[in-house]
mmCIF file of N, CA and C in Angstrom:
data_model
loop_
_atom_site.group_PDB
_atom_site.id
_atom_site.type_symbol
_atom_site.label_atom_id
_atom_site.label_comp_id
_atom_site.label_asym_id
_atom_site.label_seq_id
_atom_site.Cartn_x
_atom_site.Cartn_y
_atom_site.Cartn_z
ATOM 1 N N UNK A 195 1.004 -1.078 -0.037
ATOM 2 C CA UNK A 195 0.421 -0.016 -0.176
ATOM 3 C C UNK A 195 0.874 1.286 0.066
ATOM 4 N N UNK A 196 0.927 2.272 -1.127
ATOM 5 C CA UNK A 196 1.337 3.157 -1.115
ATOM 6 C C UNK A 196 0.206 4.513 -0.397
ATOM 7 N N UNK A 197 0.820 5.412 0.304
ATOM 8 C CA UNK A 197 0.070 6.217 0.774
ATOM 9 C C UNK A 197 -0.208 7.807 -0.206
ATOM 10 N N UNK A 198 -1.337 8.048 -0.285
ATOM 11 C CA UNK A 198 -1.361 9.015 -1.292
ATOM 12 C C UNK A 198 -0.552 10.361 -1.331
ATOM 13 N N UNK A 199 0.043 10.613 -2.315
ATOM 14 C CA UNK A 199 0.822 11.835 -2.292
ATOM 15 C C UNK A 199 2.289 11.441 -2.308
ATOM 16 N N UNK A 200 2.447 10.512 -1.523
ATOM 17 C CA UNK A 200 3.867 10.293 -1.336
ATOM 18 C C UNK A 200 4.696 9.750 -2.661
ATOM 19 N N UNK A 201 4.192 9.386 -3.713
ATOM 20 C CA UNK A 201 5.170 9.145 -4.722
ATOM 21 C C UNK A 201 5.681 10.140 -5.172
ATOM 22 N N UNK A 202 5.195 11.412 -4.847
ATOM 23 C CA UNK A 202 6.263 12.562 -5.328
ATOM 24 C C UNK A 202 7.463 12.557 -4.753
ATOM 25 N N UNK A 203 7.569 11.817 -3.520
ATOM 26 C CA UNK A 203 9.023 12.024 -2.794
ATOM 27 C C UNK A 203 9.754 11.315 -3.853
ATOM 28 N N UNK A 204 9.578 10.299 -4.225
ATOM 29 C CA UNK A 204 10.636 9.560 -5.237
ATOM 30 C C UNK A 204 10.790 10.398 -6.530
ATOM 31 N N UNK A 205 10.093 11.282 -6.733
ATOM 32 C CA UNK A 205 10.328 12.180 -7.937
ATOM 33 C C UNK A 205 11.385 13.241 -7.521
ATOM 34 N N UNK A 206 11.661 13.529 -6.385
ATOM 35 C CA UNK A 206 12.442 14.545 -5.590
ATOM 36 C C UNK A 206 14.198 14.126 -5.924
ATOM 37 N N UNK A 207 14.638 15.265 -5.856
ATOM 38 C CA UNK A 207 16.196 15.039 -5.688
ATOM 39 C C UNK A 207 16.169 13.990 -4.481
ATOM 40 N N UNK A 208 17.546 13.550 -4.163
ATOM 41 C CA UNK A 208 17.617 12.941 -2.817
ATOM 42 C C UNK A 208 17.721 14.079 -1.788
ATOM 43 N N UNK A 209 18.240 15.189 -1.757
ATOM 44 C CA UNK A 209 18.703 16.129 -0.896
ATOM 45 C C UNK A 209 17.712 16.799 -0.207
ATOM 46 N N UNK A 210 16.634 17.274 -0.716
ATOM 47 C CA UNK A 210 15.268 18.116 0.114
ATOM 48 C C UNK A 210 14.852 16.911 1.464
ATOM 49 N N UNK A 211 14.666 15.513 1.217
ATOM 50 C CA UNK A 211 13.957 14.778 2.247
ATOM 51 C C UNK A 211 15.100 14.336 3.225
ATOM 52 N N UNK A 212 16.378 14.288 2.584
ATOM 53 C CA UNK A 212 17.496 14.024 3.797
ATOM 54 C C UNK A 212 17.964 15.255 4.521
ATOM 55 N N UNK A 213 17.606 16.266 4.124
ATOM 56 C CA UNK A 213 17.749 17.363 4.650
ATOM 57 C C UNK A 213 16.679 17.653 5.742
ATOM 58 N N UNK A 214 15.322 17.471 5.378
ATOM 59 C CA UNK A 214 14.407 17.487 5.907
ATOM 60 C C UNK A 214 14.307 16.385 7.227
ATOM 61 N N UNK A 215 14.782 15.242 7.222
ATOM 62 C CA UNK A 215 14.853 14.425 8.161
ATOM 63 C C UNK A 215 16.081 14.442 9.183
ATOM 64 N N UNK A 216 17.133 15.278 8.656
ATOM 65 C CA UNK A 216 18.302 15.323 9.047
ATOM 66 C C UNK A 216 18.152 16.711 10.392
ATOM 67 N N UNK A 217 17.289 17.494 9.808
ATOM 68 C CA UNK A 217 17.100 18.728 10.739
ATOM 69 C C UNK A 217 15.923 18.266 11.581
ATOM 70 N N UNK A 218 15.259 17.203 11.552
ATOM 71 C CA UNK A 218 13.945 16.770 12.332
ATOM 72 C C UNK A 218 14.777 15.979 13.279
ATOM 73 N N UNK A 219 15.680 14.897 13.202
ATOM 74 C CA UNK A 219 16.703 14.002 14.059
ATOM 75 C C UNK A 219 17.393 14.793 14.786
ATOM 76 N N UNK A 220 17.866 15.951 14.088
ATOM 77 C CA UNK A 220 19.103 16.966 14.942
ATOM 78 C C UNK A 220 18.099 17.952 15.837
ATOM 79 N N UNK A 221 16.788 17.866 15.658
ATOM 80 C CA UNK A 221 16.076 18.718 16.768
ATOM 81 C C UNK A 221 15.644 17.862 17.566
ATOM 82 N N UNK A 222 15.397 17.079 17.471
ATOM 83 C CA UNK A 222 15.047 15.546 18.472
ATOM 84 C C UNK A 222 16.304 15.550 19.485
ATOM 85 N N UNK A 223 17.562 15.415 18.712
ATOM 86 C CA UNK A 223 18.697 14.881 19.675
ATOM 87 C C UNK A 223 18.935 16.581 20.559
ATOM 88 N N UNK A 224 18.896 17.622 20.207
ATOM 89 C CA UNK A 224 19.369 18.957 20.824
ATOM 90 C C UNK A 224 18.178 19.246 21.727
ATOM 91 N N UNK A 225 16.760 18.760 21.332
ATOM 92 C CA UNK A 225 15.801 18.938 22.469
ATOM 93 C C UNK A 225 15.597 17.928 23.414
ATOM 94 N N UNK A 226 16.682 16.672 23.585
ATOM 95 C CA UNK A 226 16.645 15.878 24.589
ATOM 96 C C UNK A 226 15.584 14.813 24.361
ATOM 97 N N UNK A 227 14.998 14.623 22.981
ATOM 98 C CA UNK A 227 14.052 13.258 22.926
ATOM 99 C C UNK A 227 15.006 12.372 22.393
ATOM 100 N N UNK A 228 16.280 12.289 21.793
ATOM 101 C CA UNK A 228 17.093 11.078 21.989
ATOM 102 C C UNK A 228 18.451 11.740 22.164
ATOM 103 N N UNK A 229 18.848 10.465 23.051
ATOM 104 C CA UNK A 229 20.065 10.549 23.800
ATOM 105 C C UNK A 229 20.956 10.576 22.921
ATOM 106 N N UNK A 230 21.959 11.624 22.794
ATOM 107 C CA UNK A 230 23.163 11.580 21.880
ATOM 108 C C UNK A 230 24.154 10.351 22.127
ATOM 109 N N UNK A 231 24.301 10.240 23.491
ATOM 110 C CA UNK A 231 25.447 9.050 23.829
ATOM 111 C C UNK A 231 24.786 7.621 23.023
ATOM 112 N N UNK A 232 23.581 7.481 23.081
ATOM 113 C CA UNK A 232 23.021 6.445 22.509
ATOM 114 C C UNK A 232 23.419 6.119 20.854
ATOM 115 N N UNK A 233 23.872 7.215 20.269
ATOM 116 C CA UNK A 233 23.825 7.362 18.906
ATOM 117 C C UNK A 233 25.444 7.288 18.666
ATOM 118 N N UNK A 234 26.293 7.294 19.616
ATOM 119 C CA UNK A 234 27.679 7.618 19.538
ATOM 120 C C UNK A 234 28.205 6.388 18.567
ATOM 121 N N UNK A 235 27.877 5.263 18.417
ATOM 122 C CA UNK A 235 28.243 3.785 17.645
ATOM 123 C C UNK A 235 27.952 4.439 15.973
ATOM 124 N N UNK A 236 27.005 5.318 15.836
ATOM 125 C CA UNK A 236 26.857 5.722 14.559
ATOM 126 C C UNK A 236 27.854 6.987 13.963
ATOM 127 N N UNK A 237 28.409 7.238 15.014
ATOM 128 C CA UNK A 237 29.676 8.340 14.377
ATOM 129 C C UNK A 237 30.532 8.003 13.454
ATOM 130 N N UNK A 238 30.559 8.761 12.430
ATOM 131 C CA UNK A 238 31.372 8.314 11.164
ATOM 132 C C UNK A 238 30.343 7.378 10.575
ATOM 133 N N UNK A 239 29.333 6.881 10.487
ATOM 134 C CA UNK A 239 28.784 5.907 9.771
ATOM 135 C C UNK A 239 27.574 6.720 9.052
ATOM 136 N N UNK A 240 27.291 6.162 7.636
ATOM 137 C CA UNK A 240 25.972 6.377 6.801
ATOM 138 C C UNK A 240 24.942 5.128 7.023
ATOM 139 N N UNK A 241 23.637 5.785 6.832
ATOM 140 C CA UNK A 241 22.628 5.040 7.119
ATOM 141 C C UNK A 241 21.825 5.530 5.797
ATOM 142 N N UNK A 242 21.525 4.157 5.141
ATOM 143 C CA UNK A 242 20.264 4.620 4.025
ATOM 144 C C UNK A 242 18.885 4.039 4.529
ATOM 145 N N UNK A 243 17.805 4.834 4.185
ATOM 146 C CA UNK A 243 16.761 4.657 4.677
ATOM 147 C C UNK A 243 16.028 4.357 2.980
ATOM 148 N N UNK A 244 15.400 3.088 2.345
ATOM 149 C CA UNK A 244 14.887 3.360 1.396
ATOM 150 C C UNK A 244 13.542 2.737 1.339
ATOM 151 N N UNK A 245 12.607 3.839 0.945
ATOM 152 C CA UNK A 245 11.303 3.470 0.883
ATOM 153 C C UNK A 245 10.984 2.692 -0.605
ATOM 154 N N UNK A 246 10.918 1.418 -0.595
ATOM 155 C CA UNK A 246 10.859 0.661 -1.534
ATOM 156 C C UNK A 246 9.628 0.822 -2.642
ATOM 157 N N UNK A 247 8.585 1.352 -2.043
ATOM 158 C CA UNK A 247 7.540 1.559 -3.163
ATOM 159 C C UNK A 247 7.292 2.895 -3.506
ATOM 160 N N UNK A 248 8.419 3.796 -3.263
ATOM 161 C CA UNK A 248 8.560 5.116 -3.695
ATOM 162 C C UNK A 248 9.452 5.379 -4.628
ATOM 163 N N UNK A 249 10.381 4.357 -4.350
ATOM 164 C CA UNK A 249 11.759 4.371 -5.095
ATOM 165 C C UNK A 249 12.370 5.730 -4.892
ATOM 166 N N UNK A 250 12.515 6.038 -3.353
ATOM 167 C CA UNK A 250 13.085 6.963 -2.969
ATOM 168 C C UNK A 250 14.229 6.455 -1.953
ATOM 169 N N UNK A 251 15.384 6.901 -1.690
ATOM 170 C CA UNK A 251 16.401 6.345 -0.698
ATOM 171 C C UNK A 251 16.954 7.851 -0.007
ATOM 172 N N UNK A 252 17.138 7.970 1.255
ATOM 173 C CA UNK A 252 17.484 8.817 2.304
ATOM 174 C C UNK A 252 18.712 8.557 2.766
ATOM 175 N N UNK A 253 19.796 9.112 2.344
ATOM 176 C CA UNK A 253 21.031 8.613 2.944
ATOM 177 C C UNK A 253 21.433 9.909 4.023
ATOM 178 N N UNK A 254 21.780 9.230 5.284
ATOM 179 C CA UNK A 254 22.297 10.134 6.274
ATOM 180 C C UNK A 254 23.534 9.852 6.925
ATOM 181 N N UNK A 255 24.573 10.644 7.059
ATOM 182 C CA UNK A 255 25.826 10.414 8.111
ATOM 183 C C UNK A 255 25.448 10.919 9.305
ATOM 184 N N UNK A 256 26.181 10.589 10.268
ATOM 185 C CA UNK A 256 26.034 10.961 11.820
ATOM 186 C C UNK A 256 27.736 11.473 11.846
ATOM 187 N N UNK A 257 27.713 12.454 12.863
ATOM 188 C CA UNK A 257 28.821 12.939 13.068
ATOM 189 C C UNK A 257 29.104 13.808 14.176
ATOM 190 N N UNK A 258 29.976 14.683 14.651
ATOM 191 C CA UNK A 258 29.819 15.497 16.148
ATOM 192 C C UNK A 258 28.983 16.417 16.025
ATOM 193 N N UNK A 259 28.448 16.738 14.845
ATOM 194 C CA UNK A 259 27.279 17.921 14.843
ATOM 195 C C UNK A 259 25.986 17.349 14.408
ATOM 196 N N UNK A 260 25.908 15.984 14.901
ATOM 197 C CA UNK A 260 24.511 15.243 14.470
ATOM 198 C C UNK A 260 24.537 14.849 12.967
ATOM 199 N N UNK A 261 23.229 14.764 12.950
ATOM 200 C CA UNK A 261 22.858 14.146 11.341
ATOM 201 C C UNK A 261 23.244 15.027 10.111
ATOM 202 N N UNK A 262 23.566 14.702 8.816
ATOM 203 C CA UNK A 262 23.454 15.264 7.837
ATOM 204 C C UNK A 262 23.071 14.659 6.591
ATOM 205 N N UNK A 263 22.860 15.066 5.348
ATOM 206 C CA UNK A 263 22.603 14.476 4.208
ATOM 207 C C UNK A 263 24.146 14.010 3.881
ATOM 208 N N UNK A 264 23.785 12.637 3.447
ATOM 209 C CA UNK A 264 25.017 12.150 2.618
ATOM 210 C C UNK A 264 25.068 11.938 1.198
ATOM 211 N N UNK A 265 26.480 11.972 0.442
ATOM 212 C CA UNK A 265 26.392 12.080 -0.723
ATOM 213 C C UNK A 265 25.921 10.807 -1.378
ATOM 214 N N UNK A 266 25.268 10.671 -2.538
ATOM 215 C CA UNK A 266 25.091 9.352 -3.325
ATOM 216 C C UNK A 266 26.002 8.496 -3.451
ATOM 217 N N UNK A 267 26.914 8.820 -3.656
ATOM 218 C CA UNK A 267 28.469 7.937 -3.643
ATOM 219 C C UNK A 267 29.130 7.489 -2.818
ATOM 220 N N UNK A 268 28.614 7.898 -1.460
ATOM 221 C CA UNK A 268 29.318 7.463 -0.232
ATOM 222 C C UNK A 268 29.111 6.098 0.078
ATOM 223 N N UNK A 269 29.855 5.512 0.873
ATOM 224 C CA UNK A 269 29.969 4.136 1.371
ATOM 225 C C UNK A 269 28.687 3.992 2.349
ATOM 226 N N UNK A 270 27.836 3.119 1.953
ATOM 227 C CA UNK A 270 26.592 3.234 3.286
ATOM 228 C C UNK A 270 27.231 1.751 4.173
ATOM 229 N N UNK A 271 26.801 2.075 5.495
ATOM 230 C CA UNK A 271 27.165 1.002 6.476
ATOM 231 C C UNK A 271 26.035 0.326 6.733
ATOM 232 N N UNK A 272 24.767 0.752 6.548
ATOM 233 C CA UNK A 272 23.469 -0.004 6.979
ATOM 234 C C UNK A 272 22.432 0.688 6.063
ATOM 235 N N UNK A 273 21.375 -0.109 5.297
ATOM 236 C CA UNK A 273 20.602 0.225 4.935
ATOM 237 C C UNK A 273 19.121 -0.482 5.335
ATOM 238 N N UNK A 274 18.469 0.282 5.384
ATOM 239 C CA UNK A 274 16.772 -0.014 6.312
ATOM 240 C C UNK A 274 16.056 -0.006 5.037
ATOM 241 N N UNK A 275 15.502 -0.818 4.511
ATOM 242 C CA UNK A 275 14.312 -1.050 3.233
ATOM 243 C C UNK A 275 13.067 -1.573 3.966
ATOM 244 N N UNK A 276 11.967 -0.487 3.492
ATOM 245 C CA UNK A 276 10.716 -0.761 3.799
ATOM 246 C C UNK A 276 9.844 -0.129 2.819
ATOM 247 N N UNK A 277 8.198 -0.151 2.846
ATOM 248 C CA UNK A 277 7.722 0.537 2.380
ATOM 249 C C UNK A 277 7.259 1.880 2.949
ATOM 250 N N UNK A 278 6.714 2.845 2.671
ATOM 251 C CA UNK A 278 6.819 4.083 3.020
ATOM 252 C C UNK A 278 5.566 3.740 4.598
ATOM 253 N N UNK A 279 4.450 3.328 4.025
ATOM 254 C CA UNK A 279 3.741 2.893 5.239
ATOM 255 C C UNK A 279 4.236 2.242 6.337
ATOM 256 N N UNK A 280 5.363 1.336 6.265
ATOM 257 C CA UNK A 280 5.932 0.638 7.225
ATOM 258 C C UNK A 280 6.905 1.610 8.116
ATOM 259 N N UNK A 281 7.437 2.575 7.240
ATOM 260 C CA UNK A 281 8.005 3.713 7.934
ATOM 261 C C UNK A 281 7.568 4.585 8.823
ATOM 262 N N UNK A 282 5.931 4.871 8.308
ATOM 263 C CA UNK A 282 5.246 5.613 8.950
ATOM 264 C C UNK A 282 4.862 4.908 9.955
ATOM 265 N N UNK A 283 4.332 3.841 9.866
ATOM 266 C CA UNK A 283 3.980 3.132 11.030
ATOM 267 C C UNK A 283 4.952 2.797 12.170
ATOM 268 N N UNK A 284 6.107 2.905 11.959
ATOM 269 C CA UNK A 284 7.418 2.784 12.776
ATOM 270 C C UNK A 284 7.326 4.102 13.712
ATOM 271 N N UNK A 285 7.227 5.273 12.844
ATOM 272 C CA UNK A 285 7.333 6.371 13.148
ATOM 273 C C UNK A 285 6.409 6.931 14.387
ATOM 274 N N UNK A 286 5.221 6.312 13.798
ATOM 275 C CA UNK A 286 4.008 6.636 14.904
ATOM 276 C C UNK A 286 4.024 5.787 15.988
ATOM 277 N N UNK A 287 4.863 4.478 15.957
ATOM 278 C CA UNK A 287 4.756 3.765 17.080
ATOM 279 C C UNK A 287 3.515 2.740 16.889
ATOM 280 N N UNK A 288 3.025 2.718 15.670
ATOM 281 C CA UNK A 288 1.746 1.641 15.466
ATOM 282 C C UNK A 288 2.186 0.211 14.964
ATOM 283 N N UNK A 289 3.395 0.052 14.612
ATOM 284 C CA UNK A 289 4.216 -1.133 14.612
ATOM 285 C C UNK A 289 5.596 -1.208 15.023
ATOM 286 N N UNK A 290 5.895 -2.270 15.811
ATOM 287 C CA UNK A 290 7.356 -2.721 16.420
ATOM 288 C C UNK A 290 8.276 -2.970 15.542
ATOM 289 N N UNK A 291 9.181 -2.535 15.412
ATOM 290 C CA UNK A 291 10.442 -2.854 14.140
ATOM 291 C C UNK A 291 10.764 -4.178 14.159
ATOM 292 N N UNK A 292 10.550 -5.193 15.369
ATOM 293 C CA UNK A 292 10.943 -6.757 15.357
ATOM 294 C C UNK A 292 9.774 -7.275 14.212
ATOM 295 N N UNK A 293 8.320 -6.745 14.701
ATOM 296 C CA UNK A 293 7.602 -7.303 14.121
ATOM 297 C C UNK A 293 7.527 -7.221 12.455
ATOM 298 N N UNK A 294 7.803 -5.848 12.120
ATOM 299 C CA UNK A 294 8.238 -5.856 10.751
ATOM 300 C C UNK A 294 9.256 -6.549 10.221
ATOM 301 N N UNK A 295 10.648 -6.480 10.841
ATOM 302 C CA UNK A 295 11.452 -7.308 10.702
ATOM 303 C C UNK A 295 11.332 -9.025 10.437
ATOM 304 N N UNK A 296 10.490 -9.349 11.395
ATOM 305 C CA UNK A 296 10.135 -10.683 11.369
ATOM 306 C C UNK A 296 9.166 -11.445 10.334
ATOM 307 N N UNK A 297 8.241 -10.197 9.915
ATOM 308 C CA UNK A 297 7.270 -10.491 8.923
ATOM 309 C C UNK A 297 7.716 -9.885 7.236
ATOM 310 N N UNK A 298 9.282 -9.768 7.448
ATOM 311 C CA UNK A 298 9.986 -9.323 6.194
ATOM 312 C C UNK A 298 9.340 -8.054 5.423
ATOM 313 N N UNK A 299 8.594 -7.253 6.222
ATOM 314 C CA UNK A 299 8.145 -5.737 5.834
ATOM 315 C C UNK A 299 9.335 -5.041 6.082
ATOM 316 N N UNK A 300 10.425 -5.115 6.653
ATOM 317 C CA UNK A 300 11.556 -4.416 6.925
ATOM 318 C C UNK A 300 12.724 -5.198 6.755
ATOM 319 N N UNK A 301 13.710 -4.518 5.888
ATOM 320 C CA UNK A 301 15.005 -5.587 5.601
ATOM 321 C C UNK A 301 16.013 -4.614 5.971
ATOM 322 N N UNK A 302 16.948 -5.220 7.064
ATOM 323 C CA UNK A 302 18.202 -4.527 6.983
ATOM 324 C C UNK A 302 19.196 -5.458 6.346
ATOM 325 N N UNK A 303 20.460 -4.704 5.741
ATOM 326 C CA UNK A 303 21.535 -5.130 5.279
ATOM 327 C C UNK A 303 22.962 -3.960 5.536
ATOM 328 N N UNK A 304 23.988 -4.632 5.654
ATOM 329 C CA UNK A 304 25.093 -4.084 5.941
ATOM 330 C C UNK A 304 25.257 -4.640 7.427
ATOM 331 N N UNK A 305 25.879 -3.401 8.222
ATOM 332 C CA UNK A 305 26.022 -3.596 9.718
ATOM 333 C C UNK A 305 24.862 -3.641 10.469
ATOM 334 N N UNK A 306 24.340 -4.982 10.463
ATOM 335 C CA UNK A 306 23.158 -4.762 11.258
ATOM 336 C C UNK A 306 23.150 -4.504 12.896
ATOM 337 N N UNK A 307 24.221 -4.327 13.312
ATOM 338 C CA UNK A 307 24.499 -3.923 14.803
ATOM 339 C C UNK A 307 24.353 -2.748 14.801
ATOM 340 N N UNK A 308 24.476 -1.679 13.577
ATOM 341 C CA UNK A 308 23.842 -0.609 13.775
ATOM 342 C C UNK A 308 22.650 -0.404 14.044
ATOM 343 N N UNK A 309 21.731 -1.351 12.923
ATOM 344 C CA UNK A 309 20.136 -0.896 12.725
ATOM 345 C C UNK A 309 19.726 -1.371 14.488
ATOM 346 N N UNK A 310 20.425 -2.109 15.468
ATOM 347 C CA UNK A 310 19.906 -2.380 16.786
ATOM 348 C C UNK A 310 20.095 -1.141 17.521
ATOM 349 N N UNK A 311 21.195 -0.168 17.262
ATOM 350 C CA UNK A 311 21.413 0.826 17.670
ATOM 351 C C UNK A 311 20.453 1.871 17.341
ATOM 352 N N UNK A 312 19.994 2.114 15.951
ATOM 353 C CA UNK A 312 18.900 2.816 15.706
ATOM 354 C C UNK A 312 17.643 2.574 16.371
ATOM 355 N N UNK A 313 17.341 1.162 16.371
ATOM 356 C CA UNK A 313 16.025 0.949 17.151
ATOM 357 C C UNK A 313 15.867 1.004 18.522
ATOM 358 N N UNK A 314 17.227 0.838 19.373
ATOM 359 C CA UNK A 314 17.273 0.964 20.769
ATOM 360 C C UNK A 314 17.129 2.492 21.052
ATOM 361 N N UNK A 315 17.659 3.435 19.879
ATOM 362 C CA UNK A 315 17.570 5.243 20.182
ATOM 363 C C UNK A 315 16.252 5.495 19.870
ATOM 364 N N UNK A 316 15.622 4.694 18.877
ATOM 365 C CA UNK A 316 13.997 4.969 18.748
ATOM 366 C C UNK A 316 13.147 4.841 19.776
ATOM 367 N N UNK A 317 13.401 3.631 20.507
ATOM 368 C CA UNK A 317 12.622 3.082 21.247
ATOM 369 C C UNK A 317 12.862 3.802 22.754
ATOM 370 N N UNK A 318 14.007 4.644 22.868
ATOM 371 C CA UNK A 318 14.031 5.360 24.193
ATOM 372 C C UNK A 318 13.621 7.015 23.952
ATOM 373 N N UNK A 319 12.843 7.374 23.109
ATOM 374 C CA UNK A 319 12.621 8.316 22.701
ATOM 375 C C UNK A 319 11.087 8.584 23.857
ATOM 376 N N UNK A 320 11.313 9.688 24.763
ATOM 377 C CA UNK A 320 10.055 9.966 25.159
ATOM 378 C C UNK A 320 9.102 10.661 24.545
ATOM 379 N N UNK A 321 8.054 9.983 23.850
ATOM 380 C CA UNK A 321 7.003 10.508 23.097
ATOM 381 C C UNK A 321 6.302 11.604 23.642
ATOM 382 N N UNK A 322 6.042 11.361 24.805
ATOM 383 C CA UNK A 322 5.336 12.337 25.746
ATOM 384 C C UNK A 322 5.774 13.861 25.822
ATOM 385 N N UNK A 323 6.863 13.783 25.298
ATOM 386 C CA UNK A 323 7.392 15.019 25.438
ATOM 387 C C UNK A 323 7.119 15.980 24.115
ATOM 388 N N UNK A 324 6.754 15.188 23.211
ATOM 389 C CA UNK A 324 6.130 15.927 21.920
ATOM 390 C C UNK A 324 5.077 16.707 22.189
ATOM 391 N N UNK A 325 4.872 17.808 21.718
ATOM 392 C CA UNK A 325 3.723 18.489 21.566
ATOM 393 C C UNK A 325 2.580 17.515 21.164
ATOM 394 N N UNK A 326 1.273 17.853 21.952
ATOM 395 C CA UNK A 326 0.337 17.049 21.906
ATOM 396 C C UNK A 326 -0.216 17.032 20.436
ATOM 397 N N UNK A 327 -0.324 17.840 19.869
ATOM 398 C CA UNK A 327 -0.674 17.898 18.122
ATOM 399 C C UNK A 327 0.350 16.878 17.225
ATOM 400 N N UNK A 328 1.038 16.913 17.566
ATOM 401 C CA UNK A 328 2.422 15.768 16.985
ATOM 402 C C UNK A 328 1.941 14.404 17.403
ATOM 403 N N UNK A 329 1.835 14.216 18.811
ATOM 404 C CA UNK A 329 1.380 12.601 19.272
ATOM 405 C C UNK A 329 0.513 12.278 18.664
ATOM 406 N N UNK A 330 -0.310 12.999 18.101
ATOM 407 C CA UNK A 330 -1.875 12.413 17.694
ATOM 408 C C UNK A 330 -1.804 12.226 16.374
ATOM 409 N N UNK A 331 -0.666 12.495 15.548
ATOM 410 C CA UNK A 331 -0.979 11.845 14.113
ATOM 411 C C UNK A 331 -1.086 10.958 13.650
#
């Protein structure tokens, strides 16, 4: 199932969605929603998020100043591939990453230990600290 209107993301250059996600993740880090020390194993690493149904890939590198879009030609350490609906369900906590993984709706390749770092960092977020309007999405 593809979410209405999201196919447009696959038509965009890679940089705008990667920049938007980088800004959101950095805001979560600097706002205390994601513990910076929990992301330390990601330092110097690049993660690719592929929305298989959209033909879109967001590449993010993590460093001393947080996340930033990564170049298309850089080495990818971890790739997480799922449908846009699965990524949205993860973000909204409607689906558990382990469930999606075992149902083969989420696939990780590369350094899967980094996948565990990402999962644990997301699980540790105190979602109650988000503004009420964002929690109800």
